[in-house]
PDB file of C-alpha atoms in Angstrom:
ATOM      1  CA  ASP A   1     -15.095  -8.345   0.367  1.00 65.00           C
ATOM      2  CA  GLN A   2     -11.835  -8.435   2.297  1.00 78.00           C
ATOM      3  CA  GLN A   3      -9.582 -10.723   0.284  1.00 93.00           C
ATOM      4  CA  VAL A   4      -6.521 -10.108   2.443  1.00 96.00           C
ATOM      5  CA  LYS A   5      -6.919 -10.031   6.207  1.00 96.00           C
ATOM      6  CA  GLN A   6      -4.593  -9.203   9.045  1.00 97.00           C
ATOM      7  CA  ASN A   7      -6.620 -10.181  12.085  1.00 91.00           C
ATOM      8  CA  SER A   8      -4.314  -8.684  14.698  1.00 95.00           C
ATOM      9  CA  PRO A   9      -4.551  -4.871  14.743  1.00 95.00           C
ATOM     10  CA  SER A  10      -1.606  -4.662  17.118  1.00 97.00           C
ATOM     11  CA  LEU A  11       1.264  -6.716  18.512  1.00 97.00           C
ATOM     12  CA  SER A  12       3.696  -5.966  21.315  1.00 98.00           C
ATOM     13  CA  VAL A  13       7.040  -7.802  21.522  1.00 98.00           C
ATOM     14  CA  GLN A  14      10.064  -7.460  23.741  1.00 98.00           C
ATOM     15  CA  GLU A  15      13.307  -6.336  22.136  1.00 98.00           C
ATOM     16  CA  GLY A  16      15.457  -9.278  21.080  1.00 97.00           C
ATOM     17  CA  ARG A  17      12.557 -11.709  20.835  1.00 98.00           C
ATOM     18  CA  ILE A  18      10.806 -12.958  17.713  1.00 98.00           C
ATOM     19  CA  SER A  19       7.946 -10.988  16.147  1.00 98.00           C
ATOM     20  CA  ILE A  20       5.425 -12.961  14.095  1.00 98.00           C
ATOM     21  CA  LEU A  21       2.902 -11.122  11.979  1.00 98.00           C
ATOM     22  CA  ASN A  22       0.146 -13.067  10.258  1.00 98.00           C
ATOM     23  CA  CYS A  23      -1.905 -12.612   7.129  1.00 98.00           C
ATOM     24  CA  ASP A  24      -4.708 -14.677   5.591  1.00 97.00           C
ATOM     25  CA  TYR A  25      -6.102 -14.487   2.085  1.00 97.00           C
ATOM     26  CA  THR A  26      -9.090 -15.943   0.288  1.00 96.00           C
ATOM     27  CA  ASN A  27      -8.223 -15.788  -3.403  1.00 93.00           C
ATOM     28  CA  SER A  28      -6.239 -18.829  -4.504  1.00 93.00           C
ATOM     29  CA  MET A  29      -5.296 -17.004  -7.720  1.00 93.00           C
ATOM     30  CA  PHE A  30      -2.927 -14.641  -5.881  1.00 94.00           C
ATOM     31  CA  ASP A  31       0.565 -15.374  -7.179  1.00 92.00           C
ATOM     32  CA  TYR A  32       2.850 -12.997  -5.325  1.00 94.00           C
ATOM     33  CA  PHE A  33       2.870 -11.698  -1.777  1.00 96.00           C
ATOM     34  CA  LEU A  34       4.632  -8.682  -0.302  1.00 95.00           C
ATOM     35  CA  TRP A  35       5.161  -7.116   3.100  1.00 97.00           C
ATOM     36  CA  TYR A  36       5.374  -3.365   3.510  1.00 97.00           C
ATOM     37  CA  LYS A  37       6.433  -1.396   6.555  1.00 97.00           C
ATOM     38  CA  LYS A  38       5.031   2.040   7.372  1.00 95.00           C
ATOM     39  CA  TYR A  39       6.263   4.664   9.800  1.00 95.00           C
ATOM     40  CA  PRO A  40       3.986   7.567  10.842  1.00 91.00           C
ATOM     41  CA  ALA A  41       3.713  10.362   8.265  1.00 88.00           C
ATOM     42  CA  GLU A  42       5.610   8.305   5.691  1.00 92.00           C
ATOM     43  CA  GLY A  43       4.519   6.122   2.818  1.00 93.00           C
ATOM     44  CA  PRO A  44       4.819   2.325   3.026  1.00 94.00           C
ATOM     45  CA  THR A  45       8.223   0.911   2.138  1.00 95.00           C
ATOM     46  CA  PHE A  46       8.790  -2.501   0.604  1.00 93.00           C
ATOM     47  CA  LEU A  47      10.228  -5.054   3.008  1.00 96.00           C
ATOM     48  CA  ILE A  48      10.205  -8.565   1.551  1.00 96.00           C
ATOM     49  CA  SER A  49       8.234 -10.648  -0.923  1.00 95.00           C
ATOM     50  CA  ILE A  50       7.561 -14.244  -1.874  1.00 96.00           C
ATOM     51  CA  SER A  51       6.311 -15.958  -4.985  1.00 95.00           C
ATOM     52  CA  SER A  52       3.487 -18.454  -4.683  1.00 95.00           C
ATOM     53  CA  ILE A  53       5.778 -21.189  -5.967  1.00 95.00           C
ATOM     54  CA  LYS A  54       7.942 -20.908  -2.855  1.00 96.00           C
ATOM     55  CA  ASP A  55       7.194 -21.505   0.797  1.00 96.00           C
ATOM     56  CA  LYS A  56       9.943 -19.440   2.387  1.00 97.00           C
ATOM     57  CA  ASN A  57      12.031 -16.384   1.638  1.00 97.00           C
ATOM     58  CA  GLU A  58      14.662 -14.940   3.930  1.00 97.00           C
ATOM     59  CA  ASP A  59      16.390 -11.560   3.994  1.00 96.00           C
ATOM     60  CA  GLY A  60      18.544 -10.873   7.012  1.00 97.00           C
ATOM     61  CA  ARG A  61      16.356 -10.681  10.107  1.00 98.00           C
ATOM     62  CA  PHE A  62      13.181 -11.018   8.049  1.00 98.00           C
ATOM     63  CA  THR A  63      11.641 -14.276   6.853  1.00 98.00           C
ATOM     64  CA  VAL A  64       8.327 -14.740   5.124  1.00 98.00           C
ATOM     65  CA  PHE A  65       6.571 -18.112   5.159  1.00 98.00           C
ATOM     66  CA  LEU A  66       3.781 -19.064   2.788  1.00 98.00           C
ATOM     67  CA  ASN A  67       1.308 -21.906   3.396  1.00 97.00           C
ATOM     68  CA  LYS A  68      -0.756 -22.116   0.226  1.00 96.00           C
ATOM     69  CA  SER A  69      -3.039 -24.889   1.422  1.00 96.00           C
ATOM     70  CA  ALA A  70      -4.034 -22.764   4.420  1.00 97.00           C
ATOM     71  CA  LYS A  71      -3.947 -19.514   2.409  1.00 97.00           C
ATOM     72  CA  HIS A  72      -1.780 -18.054   5.109  1.00 97.00           C
ATOM     73  CA  LEU A  73       1.481 -16.166   5.230  1.00 97.00           C
ATOM     74  CA  SER A  74       3.540 -14.887   8.079  1.00 98.00           C
ATOM     75  CA  LEU A  75       6.443 -12.518   8.604  1.00 98.00           C
ATOM     76  CA  HIS A  76       9.057 -13.403  11.202  1.00 98.00           C
ATOM     77  CA  ILE A  77      11.451 -10.781  12.542  1.00 98.00           C
ATOM     78  CA  VAL A  78      14.363 -12.138  14.562  1.00 98.00           C
ATOM     79  CA  PRO A  79      15.697 -10.548  16.672  1.00 98.00           C
ATOM     80  CA  SER A  80      13.223  -7.688  17.026  1.00 98.00           C
ATOM     81  CA  GLN A  81      14.692  -4.209  17.378  1.00 97.00           C
ATOM     82  CA  PRO A  82      13.119  -0.902  18.523  1.00 96.00           C
ATOM     83  CA  GLY A  83      13.380   0.437  14.963  1.00 96.00           C
ATOM     84  CA  ASP A  84      11.036  -2.320  13.834  1.00 98.00           C
ATOM     85  CA  SER A  85       8.156  -0.550  15.587  1.00 98.00           C
ATOM     86  CA  ALA A  86       5.827   0.378  12.706  1.00 97.00           C
ATOM     87  CA  VAL A  87       2.658  -0.680  10.938  1.00 97.00           C
ATOM     88  CA  TYR A  88       3.117  -3.733   8.710  1.00 98.00           C
ATOM     89  CA  PHE A  89       0.903  -4.398   5.710  1.00 97.00           C
ATOM     90  CA  CYS A  90       0.744  -7.618   3.763  1.00 97.00           C
ATOM     91  CA  ALA A  91      -0.297  -7.398   0.136  1.00 95.00           C
ATOM     92  CA  ALA A  92      -1.187  -9.966  -2.492  1.00 95.00           C
ATOM     93  CA  ARG A  93      -1.038  -9.664  -6.253  1.00 93.00           C
ATOM     94  CA  ASN A  94      -3.890 -10.731  -8.481  1.00 89.00           C
ATOM     95  CA  PRO A  95      -2.210 -11.882 -11.717  1.00 87.00           C
ATOM     96  CA  GLN A  96      -5.330 -11.231 -13.779  1.00 84.00           C
ATOM     97  CA  GLY A  97      -6.000  -7.981 -15.600  1.00 79.00           C
ATOM     98  CA  ALA A  98      -4.036  -5.045 -14.236  1.00 78.00           C
ATOM     99  CA  GLN A  99      -2.227  -7.281 -11.719  1.00 82.00           C
ATOM    100  CA  LYS A 100      -3.313  -5.156  -8.789  1.00 88.00           C
ATOM    101  CA  LEU A 101      -2.079  -5.427  -5.238  1.00 91.00           C
ATOM    102  CA  VAL A 102      -4.683  -6.031  -2.536  1.00 93.00           C
ATOM    103  CA  PHE A 103      -3.616  -4.885   0.921  1.00 95.00           C
ATOM    104  CA  GLY A 104      -4.546  -6.104   4.385  1.00 96.00           C
ATOM    105  CA  GLN A 105      -5.615  -3.701   7.136  1.00 96.00           C
ATOM    106  CA  GLY A 106      -2.218  -3.607   8.765  1.00 97.00           C
ATOM    107  CA  THR A 107      -0.752  -4.683  12.119  1.00 97.00           C
ATOM    108  CA  ARG A 108       0.894  -2.170  14.427  1.00 97.00           C
ATOM    109  CA  LEU A 109       4.048  -3.708  15.884  1.00 98.00           C
ATOM    110  CA  THR A 110       5.557  -2.215  19.028  1.00 98.00           C
ATOM    111  CA  ILE A 111       8.957  -3.376  20.222  1.00 98.00           C
ATOM    112  CA  ASN A 112       9.465  -2.769  23.923  1.00 95.00           C
ATOM    113  CA  PRO A 113      12.981  -2.274  25.340  1.00 91.00           C
TER     114      PRO A 113
ATOM    115  CA  GLU B   1      17.693   8.354  -6.717  1.00 67.00           C
ATOM    116  CA  ALA B   2      14.951  10.743  -5.624  1.00 81.00           C
ATOM    117  CA  GLY B   3      11.806   9.140  -4.248  1.00 92.00           C
ATOM    118  CA  VAL B   4       8.176   9.683  -5.128  1.00 96.00           C
ATOM    119  CA  ALA B   5       7.176  13.289  -4.432  1.00 96.00           C
ATOM    120  CA  GLN B   6       3.701  14.345  -3.388  1.00 97.00           C
ATOM    121  CA  SER B   7       2.120  17.677  -2.528  1.00 97.00           C
ATOM    122  CA  PRO B   8       0.536  19.031  -0.516  1.00 97.00           C
ATOM    123  CA  ARG B   9       1.269  16.932   2.562  1.00 96.00           C
ATOM    124  CA  TYR B  10      -1.871  18.059   4.366  1.00 97.00           C
ATOM    125  CA  LYS B  11      -5.140  19.596   3.209  1.00 97.00           C
ATOM    126  CA  ILE B  12      -8.260  20.598   5.103  1.00 98.00           C
ATOM    127  CA  ILE B  13     -11.377  21.523   3.149  1.00 97.00           C
ATOM    128  CA  GLU B  14     -15.103  21.730   3.698  1.00 97.00           C
ATOM    129  CA  LYS B  15     -17.504  19.288   2.090  1.00 96.00           C
ATOM    130  CA  ARG B  16     -18.538  20.157  -1.450  1.00 96.00           C
ATOM    131  CA  GLN B  17     -15.253  21.956  -2.076  1.00 97.00           C
ATOM    132  CA  SER B  18     -12.688  20.780  -4.615  1.00 97.00           C
ATOM    133  CA  VAL B  19      -9.151  19.603  -4.020  1.00 98.00           C
ATOM    134  CA  ALA B  20      -6.232  18.425  -6.147  1.00 98.00           C
ATOM    135  CA  PHE B  21      -3.175  16.358  -5.298  1.00 98.00           C
ATOM    136  CA  TRP B  22       0.037  16.177  -7.261  1.00 97.00           C
ATOM    137  CA  CYS B  23       2.513  13.314  -7.644  1.00 97.00           C
ATOM    138  CA  ASN B  24       5.903  13.055  -9.323  1.00 96.00           C
ATOM    139  CA  PRO B  25       7.078   9.438  -9.599  1.00 95.00           C
ATOM    140  CA  ILE B  26      10.615   8.124  -9.569  1.00 94.00           C
ATOM    141  CA  SER B  27      12.368   8.975 -12.804  1.00 92.00           C
ATOM    142  CA  GLY B  28      11.980   6.236 -15.378  1.00 89.00           C
ATOM    143  CA  HIS B  29       9.091   4.490 -13.653  1.00 91.00           C
ATOM    144  CA  ALA B  30       6.420   3.758 -16.235  1.00 90.00           C
ATOM    145  CA  THR B  31       3.653   2.736 -13.859  1.00 93.00           C
ATOM    146  CA  LEU B  32       1.959   5.135 -11.462  1.00 95.00           C
ATOM    147  CA  TYR B  33      -0.670   4.297  -8.855  1.00 95.00           C
ATOM    148  CA  TRP B  34      -3.028   6.349  -6.698  1.00 97.00           C
ATOM    149  CA  TYR B  35      -4.241   4.722  -3.479  1.00 97.00           C
ATOM    150  CA  GLN B  36      -6.719   5.813  -0.854  1.00 97.00           C
ATOM    151  CA  GLN B  37      -5.970   4.785   2.714  1.00 96.00           C
ATOM    152  CA  ILE B  38      -8.767   5.328   5.211  1.00 95.00           C
ATOM    153  CA  LEU B  39      -7.786   5.263   8.882  1.00 91.00           C
ATOM    154  CA  GLY B  40      -7.479   1.681  10.149  1.00 89.00           C
ATOM    155  CA  GLN B  41      -7.515   0.168   6.661  1.00 92.00           C
ATOM    156  CA  GLY B  42      -4.949  -0.815   4.111  1.00 94.00           C
ATOM    157  CA  PRO B  43      -4.315   1.166   0.921  1.00 95.00           C
ATOM    158  CA  LYS B  44      -6.980   0.718  -1.738  1.00 95.00           C
ATOM    159  CA  LEU B  45      -6.061   1.211  -5.393  1.00 94.00           C
ATOM    160  CA  LEU B  46      -8.008   4.006  -7.069  1.00 97.00           C
ATOM    161  CA  ILE B  47      -6.303   4.187 -10.447  1.00 96.00           C
ATOM    162  CA  GLN B  48      -3.263   2.747 -12.210  1.00 94.00           C
ATOM    163  CA  PHE B  49      -1.480   4.368 -15.148  1.00 94.00           C
ATOM    164  CA  GLN B  50       0.945   2.723 -17.549  1.00 91.00           C
ATOM    165  CA  ASN B  51       2.832   5.659 -19.067  1.00 87.00           C
ATOM    166  CA  ASN B  52      -0.048   8.077 -19.770  1.00 84.00           C
ATOM    167  CA  GLY B  53      -2.734   5.432 -20.307  1.00 91.00           C
ATOM    168  CA  VAL B  54      -5.184   4.152 -17.690  1.00 93.00           C
ATOM    169  CA  VAL B  55      -4.746   0.453 -16.923  1.00 91.00           C
ATOM    170  CA  ASP B  56      -7.334   0.158 -14.163  1.00 92.00           C
ATOM    171  CA  ASP B  57      -9.759   2.639 -12.619  1.00 95.00           C
ATOM    172  CA  SER B  58     -12.423   0.197 -11.506  1.00 93.00           C
ATOM    173  CA  GLN B  59     -12.420   1.483  -7.919  1.00 93.00           C
ATOM    174  CA  LEU B  60     -12.306   5.180  -8.742  1.00 96.00           C
ATOM    175  CA  PRO B  61     -15.586   6.992  -7.889  1.00 95.00           C
ATOM    176  CA  LYS B  62     -15.788   8.615 -11.275  1.00 94.00           C
ATOM    177  CA  ASP B  63     -18.696  10.876 -10.389  1.00 95.00           C
ATOM    178  CA  ARG B  64     -16.376  12.931  -8.192  1.00 97.00           C
ATOM    179  CA  PHE B  65     -12.803  11.717  -8.672  1.00 97.00           C
ATOM    180  CA  SER B  66     -10.641  12.256 -11.723  1.00 97.00           C
ATOM    181  CA  ALA B  67      -6.989  11.691 -12.467  1.00 97.00           C
ATOM    182  CA  GLU B  68      -4.645  12.397 -15.300  1.00 95.00           C
ATOM    183  CA  ARG B  69      -1.044  11.680 -16.171  1.00 94.00           C
ATOM    184  CA  LEU B  70      -0.141  13.946 -19.033  1.00 81.00           C
ATOM    185  CA  LYS B  71       3.124  13.186 -20.845  1.00 84.00           C
ATOM    186  CA  GLY B  72       3.466   9.984 -18.835  1.00 82.00           C
ATOM    187  CA  VAL B  73       5.371  11.577 -15.964  1.00 90.00           C
ATOM    188  CA  ASP B  74       3.673  13.427 -13.117  1.00 94.00           C
ATOM    189  CA  SER B  75       0.032  13.002 -12.219  1.00 97.00           C
ATOM    190  CA  THR B  76      -2.853  14.891 -10.614  1.00 97.00           C
ATOM    191  CA  LEU B  77      -5.766  13.431  -8.667  1.00 98.00           C
ATOM    192  CA  LYS B  78      -8.827  15.658  -8.199  1.00 98.00           C
ATOM    193  CA  ILE B  79     -11.910  15.382  -6.033  1.00 98.00           C
ATOM    194  CA  GLN B  80     -14.900  17.538  -6.930  1.00 96.00           C
ATOM    195  CA  PRO B  81     -17.038  17.886  -4.848  1.00 96.00           C
ATOM    196  CA  ALA B  82     -15.557  16.363  -1.707  1.00 97.00           C
ATOM    197  CA  LYS B  83     -17.609  14.380   0.799  1.00 97.00           C
ATOM    198  CA  LEU B  84     -16.922  13.688   4.453  1.00 97.00           C
ATOM    199  CA  GLU B  85     -16.069  10.046   3.655  1.00 96.00           C
ATOM    200  CA  ASP B  86     -13.222  11.195   1.388  1.00 97.00           C
ATOM    201  CA  SER B  87     -11.157  11.993   4.488  1.00 97.00           C
ATOM    202  CA  ALA B  88      -8.135   9.739   4.086  1.00 97.00           C
ATOM    203  CA  VAL B  89      -4.472   9.633   3.152  1.00 97.00           C
ATOM    204  CA  TYR B  90      -3.945   9.628  -0.599  1.00 98.00           C
ATOM    205  CA  LEU B  91      -0.816   7.727  -1.558  1.00 97.00           C
ATOM    206  CA  CYS B  92       0.967   7.830  -4.861  1.00 97.00           C
ATOM    207  CA  ALA B  93       3.284   4.997  -5.844  1.00 96.00           C
ATOM    208  CA  SER B  94       5.356   4.115  -8.863  1.00 94.00           C
ATOM    209  CA  SER B  95       7.098   1.056 -10.227  1.00 92.00           C
ATOM    210  CA  ARG B  96       9.517   0.455 -13.046  1.00 87.00           C
ATOM    211  CA  LEU B  97       7.337  -2.196 -14.579  1.00 80.00           C
ATOM    212  CA  ALA B  98       3.665  -3.002 -14.529  1.00 72.00           C
ATOM    213  CA  GLY B  99       2.556  -6.096 -12.699  1.00 67.00           C
ATOM    214  CA  GLY B 100       2.231  -5.169  -9.060  1.00 61.00           C
ATOM    215  CA  TYR B 101       5.780  -5.924  -8.111  1.00 73.00           C
ATOM    216  CA  GLU B 102       7.778  -3.708  -5.800  1.00 82.00           C
ATOM    217  CA  GLN B 103       6.089  -0.336  -5.662  1.00 90.00           C
ATOM    218  CA  PHE B 104       7.699   2.764  -4.216  1.00 93.00           C
ATOM    219  CA  PHE B 105       5.355   4.990  -2.254  1.00 95.00           C
ATOM    220  CA  GLY B 106       5.382   8.713  -1.657  1.00 96.00           C
ATOM    221  CA  PRO B 107       4.700  10.193   1.800  1.00 96.00           C
ATOM    222  CA  GLY B 108       1.019  10.735   1.035  1.00 97.00           C
ATOM    223  CA  THR B 109      -1.415  13.637   1.352  1.00 97.00           C
ATOM    224  CA  ARG B 110      -3.631  13.634   4.418  1.00 97.00           C
ATOM    225  CA  LEU B 111      -7.038  15.054   3.459  1.00 98.00           C
ATOM    226  CA  THR B 112      -9.555  16.133   6.072  1.00 97.00           C
ATOM    227  CA  VAL B 113     -13.059  17.030   4.881  1.00 97.00           C
ATOM    228  CA  LEU B 114     -15.104  18.996   7.414  1.00 96.00           C
TER     229      LEU B 114
END
């Protein structure tokens, strides 16, 4: 039962252009969404988050959009830089019980010079 | 502020052997998490501690996996006996508060079971 899905295993973008990573979820109870970035041989690092009561959150080059009716969120990176090459995971929080995070499978982003 | 520490970084064992992983969270973080990340998948929560108590272990295979967090600081995850399908990266994370907000991850332990 994959409650959080990232349907694109990989994405290749030219340096300076916009990168758009997508994430879909099935559980309408999720109340908080996060994006993590992971470099090889390192643990994931927190990037940006958004509450379910908002539809947009911006932090520098990174913007997350949430469409609750479509159960869809996306991460926009503008402009893309070579250092953005990494695996990106979206995660959603279930507010019930232990308030666990459920992660997607990840999307490998490659920024080409 | 020192990050989450994990050891060892890599471990290779044969099936049916035992293995243990250690994690030291960020100082002052009350909540500690162990995740299993199989290649090509996202991290899956195995167990969550709040101080030294277990908050959730619903996805921990308790017939072979065990974890403890004595004194509410560092933690150990053990697998006994290991199976081939246990090959994965085991990630430890911590957060100041419970509730699934921003979690800080360690570098992980890559386990290979032959």
